Each structure stands twice: as structure tokens, then as C-alpha cells.
Amino acid sequence: MTEEIDGRETICDSVGSLVEGCRLPVKMRSSEDDWPLAEIISMRECKGHMLYYIHYVDYNKRLDEWVTEDRLDTRKVQFPRRDASGGGTTGVSTPKKQTAATHQNASSRPSSPVNSEMVNGNAVLAAALQKKISRKRKVTSASVDEDSQQEAPKDSVGTPRLTGSMVTHSNDVVTRMKNVEMIELGVNRIRPWYFSPYPQELVNLPCIYICEFCLKYRKSRKCLERHLTKCNLRHPPGNEIYRKDSISFFEIDGRKNRVYAQNLCLLAKLFLDHKTLFYDTDPFLFYIMTDLDDRGFHIVGYFSKEKESSQDYNVACILTMPPYQRKGYGKLLIEFSYELSKFEGKTGSPEKPLSDLGLLSYRSYWAQTILDILVNVKPTGENEKPQITINEICELTSIKKEDVISTLQNLNLINYYKGQYIITINHETVTNHMKAMEKRKIRIDPKCLHWTPKDWSKRAKW
Ligand code: ACO
Ligand code: ZN
């Protein structure tokens, strides 16, 4: 449907002409007046109304959501370009005719600010890059098994199929959309951020109920309660290798505790976007951080780590459960991962790509850890300036050299002076650093870590 404005036929102002791939301003749920540019990923009819699954072009996918048509500004639609095979032009295409009778007229809808940015170069570039790197791996749903074992799904020839570790994910529409409405984990109800291949019969339900200790999933609270009468775990499986106050770490071997590891990966995928689930957890160790109270050891977060990494990765995936986020636990997990590397006598780095929040957390951890070393270096003699080399910083922190260098550069601490690079820290940086460190109330205490690294290369098989 088109509208007559000023006597001339103008932009199509109708939801009926919208198709997947259209871009238009959409009112964000989290904000009153923001109408960022968004792309329609999918559309469906629900009780006589259309719903649109939209992605805000400049924002992280965790904000993607189903919206009703009153939140769309259809006056500013960019239609998807027709591809060459369709025989169309490369320009903006003409809108389709309105089809569904349920579409309402758009005229009563509120409108977005007129000067919103219509085309976003970064997003286009990012999408192109994403397409280039995406691998053609199909993500299939896990099997649901009423009790006892939830084994790895098998493919048609009976070999264990993907689950467990994660790689850069594919770009198809199904895995681009959140599929789980809600999970209940212990006392928390959590709204997932991304797709995770839970069994189809569970994803259509309003909530998936997960045992907070063994991480098995159930379709109703009743089923979970039945499970809890049989499940006697009150902590993750594996060895408790660290405890200080109420914080513990459990080490889990992805081969020995395959079911737990796979269920952990399924759960983690709900909050990890840039990775695809793999069903082979055997080559990984999982470090689960818990908080203890009189009911048990509650999972706060975890990281996974390859038993052997050819690229010096000391973390594969890292997650703080959303109810615990922004309280310093992410940095505690990171600190623990470097503590393990120190015990191994190696430097390490997180697996790339990092998510937006992953990068923020690592940058902040690296900056604080390196500054802490720098402000505490003592001069070797009177009238001497304190000296430390980058290699020494790496040895003291187990942070990989390139991360040390990029951190010093980001902090703008490296200067070229009289023919050599020197690090200069001003008073303000020191004061800010001191304030930031005061906020880091919980720290890893190496004395509480009881762990000997294994040399996995010497083992015939993990
Ligand atoms: N917005 C802005 N800043 C944030 C946010 C946020 N939502 N979340 C964390 N930060 C900042 C904090 O301000 C803090 O920096 P500061 O101390 O300099 O202020 C820093 O990040 C770390 O904060 P923590 O509270 O220690 O971290 P948290 O417990 O929230 O965990 C984590 C961080 C693990 C990245 C968490 O956000 C998460 O689980 N995200 C989803 C999964 C993910 O993206 N994981 C990383 C993927 S990369 C990889 O796996 C190798
Ligand atoms: Zn259980």
C-alpha cells in the first residue's frame, strides 16, 4: 500500500509491504525515545497480529527482539536489494503488495526522529566479514532424555556429533534468532541472549527448568522437582581445586564428565553469540566457579580451556551467569585463568574473537594487572629510575606479550624519548589505578589453589 503525500506518491507506509531484510527505524524496548535502524530478520503471525524479529543494526544481538508493528516506523524503510539471480536491479527494490489482511494502517503509529542514520557502513562491513568467516556447519538440537543420561546426540552413522567447545558461528537465520524464552536456574529466572540448540520440544515452552548442580534440563518445574529428589549433587562434578571464603573452583574434564560438560555448553551458548556449539568436549577442561551457601555450591560462572593449545590460549570460552554479572566475578575468572598459567609457567591469552563484553573485561583486567606491576617497581639504586622489561611483565603476570604491548598502547603509556621507548605514568593514572583496585574486593589467593598442571601431550589419549 502506498500513500499520497503532497500530491505525489511517496514512500510505502505500510507494514504489509515489509519483508525479511528490510531496514527501518524501530523503537527500542529498553529506551523511550530511541529509534535506531533495525533489520527485520523474521516475521510471524500471532493471534491475528504480525510480529517482527528485529536486529538493531549498530547494537549487539542480545538486544534483538520480537516487536509488534506499533514499534516500526514504516515511513523510512530500506528494502533489501535483489540479488543477481533474481534478475533485479542492484538498487533499492520496490515494496511488495500488502498480503495479510491483519496488517493495520501505519498512520496511527508514533514516528521516529526524522534525521536518523539510514545506512551504516560499519554494519555492512561487519556483515560482509561475518559472512566471509562463517563456516557452513549446521547446528542441530540436542536430544531430550527424561532421566539418567543425556548423552551426546549421534549422527546417522553413529559417531558423536558436535557439542562442547565453540567456534565462530554460522550466519543462518535460525541460529541468528533467540529460541529460548526463559530459563530457571536455581532461584534465578534468566532471559537468554542468543540461540542455543536445546531440544525442539523444550524451546517452544515458556521456560526451561535447569538443575543448577548437574545442569540437566526439564520441561516443567514438576519434572525438575522429580529430578531433584534423585539428583544428589550439590556442587559441580570434578575436583574442587580452589576454595577461599565462599568461592570455589571445580575442574572438570570434558571427557570424564561429558554429559555435564555438554549441558554446560548448551547453557553457556544462551549467552555466547560469537561461538557455535561443538559436541566434542573431550579436548577441554572446564573450570566452574561457585558460591557456597547452606544449600550448596551455586554456579556463578566458568571458563573452558583446551588441554593442549597450539596458540597459547588459556581460555576458550568464559561466562559469568547474568544474575552475577557486573560484580567483579568476570575479572575473578580471568584472574584465575592467569593463575593457572602461572602454575604452568606459561603465558596465555583468550581465544579470539572476543565478544564486546569479553574485550571490555580483558582490557580492564590487563590494564589493572600491568599498572599494578608498574606502580610497584622499585628503583635499583639511588637516583635510578625504576626499570622493568616487557618480558618481565609477561613473566610476572602470564599475560601474553602482544596483550601487554596493546595494553600499554591503549593506556597511552609508551613514549619515545632520547632514542628509546620508555613508559611514563603520571600522578593521575596512579590515583585512578589505586581507586580501581580498591573496588576489586574479591581476589584470587594463589595459596588456596591446590593444583598441579598435567602435561597432556605426554598422554596417549586424553
Ligand atoms: N557494560 C559495560 N561494561 C561492562 C559490562 C556491561 N554490560 N559488563 C562488564 N563490563 C565491564 C565492567 O565495568 C568491568 O570493567 P571495570 O572494572 O573497568 O569497570 C569489566 O567489564 C569486568 O566486569 P566484571 O564484573 O568483572 O565482569 P562480569 O562478571 O560482568 O563478566 C563477562 C564479564 C564474562 C564478559 C560477562 O559479561 C559475560 O559472561 N558475557 C557473556 C559471555 C561473553 O561475552 N563472554 C566473553 C566471550 S570471549 C571468550 O569467550 C574468550
Ligand atoms: Zn541435577
Coordinates of C-alpha atoms and ligand atoms in Angstrom, one line a residue:
M1 CA 0.0 0.0 0.0
T2 CA 1.3 3.4 -0.8
E3 CA 0.4 6.8 0.5
E4 CA -0.3 10.1 -1.2
I5 CA 1.6 12.9 0.4
D6 CA 1.7 16.4 -1.2
G7 CA 0.1 15.0 -4.3
R8 CA 2.9 12.7 -5.1
E9 CA 3.3 9.0 -4.5
T10 CA 6.0 8.6 -1.8
I11 CA 7.5 6.0 0.5
C12 CA 5.4 3.0 1.2
D13 CA 4.0 3.5 4.7
S14 CA 2.6 0.1 5.4
V15 CA 3.6 -2.9 7.4
G16 CA 2.1 -5.1 4.7
S17 CA 4.9 -4.3 2.3
L18 CA 7.6 -5.3 4.8
V19 CA 9.7 -8.3 4.0
E20 CA 12.7 -10.0 5.8
G21 CA 15.8 -8.0 5.2
C22 CA 14.0 -4.6 5.3
R23 CA 15.7 -2.0 7.4
L24 CA 13.8 0.7 9.2
P25 CA 13.8 2.7 12.5
V26 CA 12.4 0.7 15.4
K27 CA 11.6 1.9 18.9
M28 CA 13.8 0.1 21.3
R29 CA 12.2 -1.6 24.3
S30 CA 14.9 -0.5 26.7
S31 CA 14.6 3.2 25.8
E32 CA 11.7 5.6 25.4
D33 CA 12.9 7.8 22.6
D34 CA 15.5 5.7 20.7
W35 CA 14.5 4.6 17.2
P36 CA 17.7 3.0 15.9
L37 CA 17.9 1.5 12.5
A38 CA 17.0 -2.2 12.6
E39 CA 16.7 -5.1 10.2
I40 CA 13.8 -7.5 10.0
I41 CA 15.3 -11.0 10.5
S42 CA 12.0 -12.9 10.6
M43 CA 8.2 -12.3 10.6
R44 CA 5.3 -14.4 12.0
E45 CA 1.7 -14.0 12.6
C46 CA 0.4 -14.4 16.2
K47 CA -3.3 -14.2 17.2
G48 CA -4.1 -12.1 14.1
H49 CA -1.2 -9.7 14.5
M50 CA 2.2 -9.7 12.8
L51 CA 5.3 -10.0 14.9
Y52 CA 8.7 -9.0 13.6
Y53 CA 12.0 -10.3 14.8
I54 CA 14.4 -7.4 14.5
H55 CA 18.1 -6.8 14.9
Y56 CA 19.3 -3.3 15.8
V57 CA 22.0 -2.7 13.2
D58 CA 24.5 -0.9 15.5
Y59 CA 23.9 -2.9 18.6
N60 CA 24.8 -6.3 20.0
K61 CA 22.5 -9.2 19.0
R62 CA 21.5 -9.8 22.6
L63 CA 19.1 -6.8 22.2
D64 CA 17.3 -8.5 19.2
E65 CA 13.7 -8.9 19.9
W66 CA 10.2 -9.7 18.6
V67 CA 8.3 -6.4 18.2
T68 CA 4.7 -5.5 17.3
E69 CA 4.1 -3.2 14.4
D70 CA 3.4 -0.2 16.5
R71 CA 7.1 0.0 17.2
L72 CA 8.1 0.2 13.5
D73 CA 8.5 3.4 11.6
T74 CA 7.4 2.4 8.1
R75 CA 8.0 5.8 6.7
K76 CA 11.7 5.1 6.3
V77 CA 12.0 1.6 5.0
Q78 CA 15.0 0.4 3.1
F79 CA 14.1 -2.6 1.1
P80 CA 16.6 -5.4 0.6
R81 CA 18.5 -5.4 -2.6
R82 CA 17.5 -8.0 -5.1
D83 CA 20.3 -10.4 -5.8
A84 CA 21.6 -11.0 -9.3
S85 CA 19.9 -14.4 -9.6
G86 CA 16.5 -12.8 -9.0
G87 CA 17.2 -10.7 -12.2
G88 CA 16.6 -7.5 -10.3
T89 CA 18.5 -4.2 -10.1
T90 CA 21.1 -3.6 -7.5
G91 CA 19.3 -0.5 -6.2
V92 CA 16.5 -0.3 -3.6
S93 CA 13.7 -2.6 -4.6
T94 CA 10.0 -1.8 -4.8
P95 CA 7.9 -2.9 -1.9
K96 CA 5.8 -6.0 -2.2
K97 CA 2.0 -5.7 -2.3
Q98 CA 0.2 -6.0 1.1
T99 CA -0.8 -9.6 1.6
A100 CA -2.1 -10.4 5.1
A101 CA -5.5 -9.0 6.0
T102 CA -4.4 -8.5 9.6
H103 CA -2.0 -5.6 8.8
Q104 CA -3.1 -2.4 10.3
N105 CA -2.7 1.0 8.8
A106 CA 0.5 2.7 9.9
S107 CA -0.8 6.2 10.2
S108 CA -1.6 6.0 13.9
R109 CA 1.8 4.8 14.9
P110 CA 4.3 7.1 16.6
S111 CA 7.2 8.1 14.5
S112 CA 10.9 8.0 14.9
P113 CA 13.1 11.2 14.8
V114 CA 13.4 12.2 11.2
N115 CA 17.2 12.5 10.9
S116 CA 18.1 9.0 11.9
E117 CA 21.0 7.5 10.0
M118 CA 19.7 5.2 7.3
V119 CA 22.8 3.4 6.0
N120 CA 25.5 2.2 8.2
G121 CA 28.8 1.4 6.7
N122 CA 30.3 -0.4 9.7
A123 CA 27.4 -2.7 9.9
V124 CA 27.5 -3.6 6.3
L125 CA 31.3 -4.2 6.5
A126 CA 30.8 -6.3 9.7
A127 CA 28.0 -8.3 8.0
A128 CA 30.3 -8.9 4.9
L129 CA 33.1 -10.0 7.1
Q130 CA 30.9 -12.2 9.2
K131 CA 29.6 -13.9 6.0
K132 CA 33.2 -14.5 4.8
I133 CA 34.3 -16.1 8.0
S134 CA 31.2 -18.0 8.8
R135 CA 31.6 -21.8 8.4
K136 CA 28.9 -23.9 6.9
R137 CA 28.3 -26.0 9.9
K138 CA 24.7 -26.9 10.8
V139 CA 23.8 -26.6 14.4
T140 CA 21.3 -29.3 15.4
S141 CA 19.3 -29.7 18.5
A142 CA 20.4 -31.7 21.5
S143 CA 18.3 -34.7 22.4
V144 CA 16.0 -34.7 25.4
D145 CA 16.1 -37.6 27.6
E146 CA 13.7 -37.9 30.5
D147 CA 16.2 -39.1 33.1
S148 CA 19.5 -40.6 33.9
Q149 CA 21.8 -40.0 30.9
Q150 CA 21.6 -37.1 28.4
E151 CA 24.2 -38.4 26.0
A152 CA 25.7 -36.7 23.1
P153 CA 23.5 -36.8 20.1
K154 CA 24.7 -39.1 17.4
D155 CA 24.6 -38.6 13.7
S156 CA 23.3 -41.1 11.2
V157 CA 26.5 -43.1 11.2
G158 CA 26.6 -43.3 14.9
T159 CA 29.6 -41.1 15.6
P160 CA 29.3 -38.5 18.3
R161 CA 28.2 -35.2 16.8
L162 CA 29.2 -31.7 17.7
T163 CA 28.7 -30.2 21.2
G164 CA 31.0 -28.7 23.7
S165 CA 33.6 -26.3 22.6
M166 CA 32.6 -23.4 20.4
V167 CA 33.9 -21.9 17.2
T168 CA 33.0 -18.8 15.2
H169 CA 29.4 -19.3 14.4
S170 CA 27.4 -19.7 11.2
N171 CA 25.1 -17.0 10.0
D172 CA 21.8 -18.7 9.1
V173 CA 18.5 -17.2 10.2
V174 CA 17.6 -19.9 12.7
T175 CA 20.8 -19.6 14.7
R176 CA 20.6 -15.8 14.5
M177 CA 17.4 -15.8 16.5
K178 CA 16.9 -16.4 20.2
N179 CA 14.9 -19.6 20.6
V180 CA 14.5 -19.9 24.3
E181 CA 12.1 -17.6 26.1
M182 CA 13.3 -18.1 29.7
I183 CA 15.3 -20.5 31.8
E184 CA 15.1 -21.2 35.5
L185 CA 18.4 -22.0 37.2
G186 CA 18.3 -22.4 40.9
V187 CA 16.5 -19.3 42.4
N188 CA 17.1 -17.3 39.2
R189 CA 14.9 -16.8 36.2
I190 CA 17.1 -15.6 33.3
R191 CA 16.1 -14.4 29.8
P192 CA 18.6 -15.8 27.3
W193 CA 20.5 -13.5 24.9
Y194 CA 21.2 -15.9 22.0
F195 CA 20.3 -19.1 20.2
S196 CA 21.2 -22.4 21.8
P197 CA 20.3 -25.8 20.4
Y198 CA 18.1 -27.1 23.2
P199 CA 15.7 -29.8 22.0
Q200 CA 12.9 -28.6 19.9
E201 CA 10.2 -29.8 22.3
L202 CA 11.6 -27.6 25.0
V203 CA 12.3 -24.4 23.1
N204 CA 8.6 -23.8 22.4
L205 CA 7.8 -23.7 26.1
P206 CA 7.7 -20.5 28.2
C207 CA 10.5 -21.7 30.4
I208 CA 13.2 -24.4 30.5
Y209 CA 14.0 -25.7 34.1
I210 CA 17.6 -26.5 34.7
C211 CA 19.1 -28.3 37.7
E212 CA 21.7 -25.8 39.0
F213 CA 24.0 -28.6 40.1
C214 CA 24.1 -31.1 37.3
L215 CA 22.7 -28.7 34.6
K216 CA 20.2 -31.2 33.2
Y217 CA 17.2 -29.6 31.7
R218 CA 13.5 -30.3 32.2
K219 CA 10.3 -29.1 30.6
S220 CA 8.4 -28.2 33.8
R221 CA 9.1 -27.3 37.4
K222 CA 7.3 -30.6 38.3
C223 CA 9.7 -32.6 36.2
L224 CA 12.7 -30.7 37.8
E225 CA 11.4 -31.3 41.3
R226 CA 11.1 -35.0 40.4
H227 CA 14.7 -34.8 39.2
L228 CA 15.9 -33.0 42.3
T229 CA 14.6 -35.9 44.5
K230 CA 17.0 -38.2 42.6
C231 CA 19.9 -35.8 41.9
N232 CA 22.2 -35.7 44.9
L233 CA 24.8 -33.4 43.5
R234 CA 25.2 -30.2 45.4
H235 CA 28.3 -29.0 43.6
P236 CA 29.6 -29.4 40.0
P237 CA 31.3 -32.8 39.4
G238 CA 35.1 -33.0 39.3
N239 CA 37.7 -31.8 41.8
E240 CA 37.4 -28.8 43.9
I241 CA 40.9 -27.2 43.3
Y242 CA 40.4 -23.9 45.0
R243 CA 38.4 -22.5 47.9
K244 CA 38.6 -19.2 49.7
D245 CA 35.7 -18.0 51.8
S246 CA 32.6 -18.9 49.8
I247 CA 34.3 -19.0 46.4
S248 CA 35.3 -22.4 44.9
F249 CA 36.6 -23.6 41.6
F250 CA 35.9 -27.1 40.3
E251 CA 38.0 -28.7 37.5
I252 CA 36.0 -30.8 35.1
D253 CA 37.5 -33.0 32.4
G254 CA 35.3 -32.8 29.3
R255 CA 35.9 -36.4 28.5
K256 CA 35.3 -37.8 32.0
N257 CA 32.2 -35.7 32.6
R258 CA 30.9 -35.5 29.1
V259 CA 27.2 -35.0 29.9
Y260 CA 27.9 -32.2 32.4
A261 CA 30.2 -30.5 30.0
Q262 CA 27.7 -30.7 27.2
N263 CA 24.9 -29.4 29.3
L264 CA 27.2 -26.6 30.5
C265 CA 28.0 -25.7 26.8
L266 CA 24.3 -25.7 25.9
L267 CA 23.6 -23.3 28.9
A268 CA 26.6 -21.1 28.1
K269 CA 25.6 -20.8 24.4
L270 CA 22.5 -18.9 25.5
F271 CA 24.8 -16.0 26.5
L272 CA 27.7 -16.5 24.0
D273 CA 27.0 -15.3 20.5
H274 CA 30.2 -15.4 18.5
K275 CA 30.7 -19.1 19.0
T276 CA 29.0 -22.2 17.7
L277 CA 28.4 -25.2 19.8
F278 CA 30.6 -28.2 19.3
Y279 CA 29.6 -31.5 20.7
D280 CA 33.1 -32.8 21.3
T281 CA 34.0 -31.7 24.8
D282 CA 36.8 -34.3 25.2
P283 CA 39.8 -31.9 24.4
F284 CA 38.6 -29.4 27.1
L285 CA 38.8 -28.7 30.7
F286 CA 36.1 -26.7 32.4
Y287 CA 36.7 -24.5 35.4
I288 CA 33.4 -23.8 37.3
M289 CA 33.4 -21.0 39.8
T290 CA 30.8 -21.5 42.6
D291 CA 29.4 -19.5 45.6
L292 CA 28.7 -21.6 48.6
D293 CA 25.7 -21.3 51.0
D294 CA 23.8 -23.7 53.1
R295 CA 22.0 -25.1 50.1
G296 CA 25.1 -25.9 48.1
F297 CA 27.7 -24.7 45.6
H298 CA 25.9 -22.4 43.2
I299 CA 27.4 -21.9 39.7
V300 CA 28.5 -18.3 39.2
G301 CA 30.4 -18.7 36.0
Y302 CA 33.0 -20.8 34.2
F303 CA 35.7 -20.8 31.6
S304 CA 36.8 -23.7 29.4
K305 CA 40.4 -24.3 28.3
E306 CA 41.9 -26.6 25.7
K307 CA 44.0 -29.4 27.3
E308 CA 46.6 -28.5 24.7
S309 CA 46.6 -25.3 22.8
S310 CA 49.0 -24.7 19.9
Q311 CA 48.2 -21.0 20.1
D312 CA 48.8 -20.4 23.8
Y313 CA 45.1 -19.9 24.5
N314 CA 44.5 -20.2 28.2
V315 CA 40.7 -19.6 27.9
A316 CA 38.4 -20.9 25.2
C317 CA 35.0 -19.6 26.4
I318 CA 34.3 -17.5 29.5
L319 CA 30.9 -16.7 31.1
T320 CA 29.5 -15.1 34.2
M321 CA 25.9 -16.1 34.7
P322 CA 23.8 -13.0 34.1
P323 CA 22.5 -12.6 37.7
Y324 CA 26.1 -12.4 38.9
Q325 CA 27.4 -10.1 36.2
R326 CA 29.0 -6.7 36.8
K327 CA 30.0 -7.6 40.3
G328 CA 33.7 -8.4 39.6
Y329 CA 33.3 -12.2 39.0
G330 CA 34.3 -11.9 35.4
K331 CA 37.6 -10.5 36.4
L332 CA 37.9 -13.1 39.1
L333 CA 37.5 -15.8 36.5
I334 CA 40.1 -14.1 34.3
E335 CA 42.5 -13.7 37.2
F336 CA 42.1 -17.5 38.0
S337 CA 42.8 -18.4 34.4
Y338 CA 46.1 -16.5 34.5
E339 CA 46.9 -18.0 37.9
L340 CA 46.7 -21.4 36.3
S341 CA 49.0 -20.2 33.5
K342 CA 51.5 -19.0 36.2
F343 CA 51.4 -22.5 37.8
E344 CA 52.1 -23.9 34.3
G345 CA 55.0 -21.4 33.8
K346 CA 53.5 -20.1 30.6
T347 CA 51.9 -17.0 29.2
G348 CA 48.4 -17.3 27.8
S349 CA 45.7 -15.3 26.0
P350 CA 41.9 -15.8 25.5
E351 CA 40.7 -17.4 22.3
K352 CA 39.7 -15.0 19.6
P353 CA 37.3 -13.5 18.6
L354 CA 36.4 -11.9 21.9
S355 CA 32.8 -10.6 22.5
D356 CA 32.2 -7.0 23.2
L357 CA 31.9 -7.7 26.9
G358 CA 34.8 -10.1 26.8
L359 CA 37.0 -7.4 25.3
L360 CA 35.9 -4.9 27.9
S361 CA 36.6 -7.3 30.8
Y362 CA 40.0 -8.4 29.4
R363 CA 41.2 -4.9 28.7
S364 CA 40.2 -3.8 32.1
Y365 CA 41.9 -6.8 33.7
W366 CA 45.1 -6.4 31.7
A367 CA 45.3 -2.6 32.4
Q368 CA 44.9 -3.1 36.2
T369 CA 47.3 -6.0 36.4
I370 CA 50.0 -4.3 34.4
L371 CA 49.6 -1.0 36.1
D372 CA 49.8 -2.7 39.5
I373 CA 53.2 -4.1 38.5
L374 CA 54.4 -0.7 37.1
V375 CA 53.5 1.4 40.1
N376 CA 55.2 -1.1 42.4
V377 CA 58.5 -1.4 40.5
K378 CA 61.3 -0.3 42.8
P379 CA 64.4 1.6 41.6
T380 CA 67.5 -0.5 41.6
G381 CA 69.7 2.2 43.1
E382 CA 69.6 5.8 44.4
N383 CA 68.7 8.4 41.7
E384 CA 67.9 5.5 39.4
K385 CA 64.6 5.3 37.5
P386 CA 62.6 2.1 38.1
Q387 CA 63.2 -0.4 35.3
I388 CA 61.3 -3.3 34.0
T389 CA 61.2 -5.0 30.6
I390 CA 58.1 -6.2 28.8
N391 CA 59.3 -9.8 29.1
E392 CA 59.5 -9.4 32.8
I393 CA 55.9 -8.1 32.9
C394 CA 54.9 -11.2 30.9
E395 CA 56.7 -13.5 33.3
L396 CA 55.1 -11.8 36.4
T397 CA 51.6 -11.8 35.0
S398 CA 51.5 -14.7 32.5
I399 CA 49.8 -12.2 30.1
K400 CA 51.0 -12.8 26.6
K401 CA 53.4 -10.3 25.2
E402 CA 51.1 -8.9 22.5
D403 CA 48.4 -8.3 25.0
V404 CA 50.9 -6.5 27.3
I405 CA 52.0 -4.3 24.4
S406 CA 48.5 -3.5 23.2
T407 CA 47.5 -2.6 26.8
L408 CA 50.4 -0.2 27.2
Q409 CA 49.5 1.4 23.9
N410 CA 45.8 1.6 24.8
L411 CA 46.7 3.2 28.1
N412 CA 48.9 5.6 26.2
L413 CA 51.9 4.9 28.4
I414 CA 54.6 4.3 25.8
N415 CA 56.6 7.3 24.8
Y416 CA 59.7 7.6 22.6
Y417 CA 62.3 9.6 24.5
K418 CA 66.0 10.2 23.6
G419 CA 66.2 7.3 21.2
Q420 CA 64.3 4.7 23.2
Y421 CA 60.9 3.6 24.3
I422 CA 60.0 4.5 27.9
I423 CA 56.9 4.1 30.0
T424 CA 55.8 7.2 31.8
I425 CA 53.0 7.1 34.3
N426 CA 51.5 10.4 35.6
H427 CA 50.1 11.0 39.0
E428 CA 46.5 10.9 37.8
T429 CA 46.9 7.4 36.3
V430 CA 48.3 6.2 39.6
T431 CA 45.5 7.7 41.6
N432 CA 42.8 6.3 39.3
H433 CA 44.5 2.9 39.4
M434 CA 44.5 2.9 43.2
K435 CA 40.8 3.7 43.2
A436 CA 40.0 1.0 40.7
M437 CA 42.0 -1.6 42.7
E438 CA 40.1 -0.7 45.9
K439 CA 36.9 -1.7 44.1
R440 CA 38.3 -5.2 43.4
K441 CA 37.2 -6.6 46.7
I442 CA 37.4 -10.3 45.9
R443 CA 40.7 -11.6 44.6
I444 CA 42.3 -14.9 43.8
D445 CA 44.6 -16.1 46.5
P446 CA 47.2 -18.4 45.0
K447 CA 47.8 -20.1 48.3
C448 CA 44.3 -21.5 48.1
L449 CA 44.9 -23.2 44.7
H450 CA 45.7 -26.9 45.0
W451 CA 46.5 -28.0 41.5
T452 CA 49.3 -29.5 39.5
P453 CA 49.2 -29.0 35.8
K454 CA 49.1 -32.1 33.6
D455 CA 51.2 -32.4 30.6
W456 CA 48.5 -33.6 28.1
S457 CA 51.0 -34.0 25.3
K458 CA 52.6 -36.9 27.1
R459 CA 49.3 -38.8 27.4
A460 CA 48.5 -41.3 24.7
K461 CA 44.9 -40.1 24.7
W462 CA 43.0 -37.5 26.7
Ligands
ACO1 N1 28.5 -2.8 30.1 C1 29.7 -2.1 30.3 N2 30.7 -2.6 30.9 C2 30.7 -3.9 31.3 C3 29.5 -4.7 31.2 C4 28.4 -4.1 30.5 N3 27.3 -4.8 30.3 N4 29.8 -5.9 31.7 C5 31.0 -5.8 32.2 N5 31.6 -4.6 32.0 C6 32.9 -4.2 32.4 C7 32.9 -3.8 33.9 O1 32.6 -2.5 34.0 C8 34.3 -4.1 34.3 O2 35.2 -3.1 34.0 P1 35.7 -2.1 35.1 O3 36.1 -2.9 36.3 O4 36.9 -1.5 34.4 O5 34.6 -1.2 35.3 C9 34.7 -5.3 33.4 O6 33.8 -5.2 32.3 C10 34.6 -6.6 34.1 O7 33.5 -6.7 34.9 P2 33.1 -7.9 35.8 O8 32.0 -7.6 36.7 O9 34.4 -8.4 36.4 O10 32.7 -9.0 34.7 P3 31.3 -9.8 34.6 O11 31.2 -10.7 35.8 O12 30.2 -9.0 34.2 O13 31.7 -10.8 33.4 C11 31.8 -11.4 31.1 C12 32.3 -10.3 32.1 C13 32.3 -12.7 31.5 C14 32.4 -11.0 29.7 C15 30.3 -11.3 31.0 O14 29.9 -10.1 30.5 C16 29.7 -12.4 30.2 O15 29.6 -13.6 30.7 N6 29.2 -12.1 29.0 C17 28.6 -13.1 28.1 C18 29.5 -14.1 27.5 C19 30.7 -13.4 26.9 O16 30.6 -12.5 26.1 N7 31.9 -13.9 27.2 C20 33.2 -13.5 26.7 C21 33.4 -14.1 25.3 S1 35.0 -14.0 24.7 C22 35.7 -15.5 25.1 O17 34.9 -16.4 25.5 C23 37.1 -15.8 25.1
ZN2 ZN 20.6 -32.4 38.9

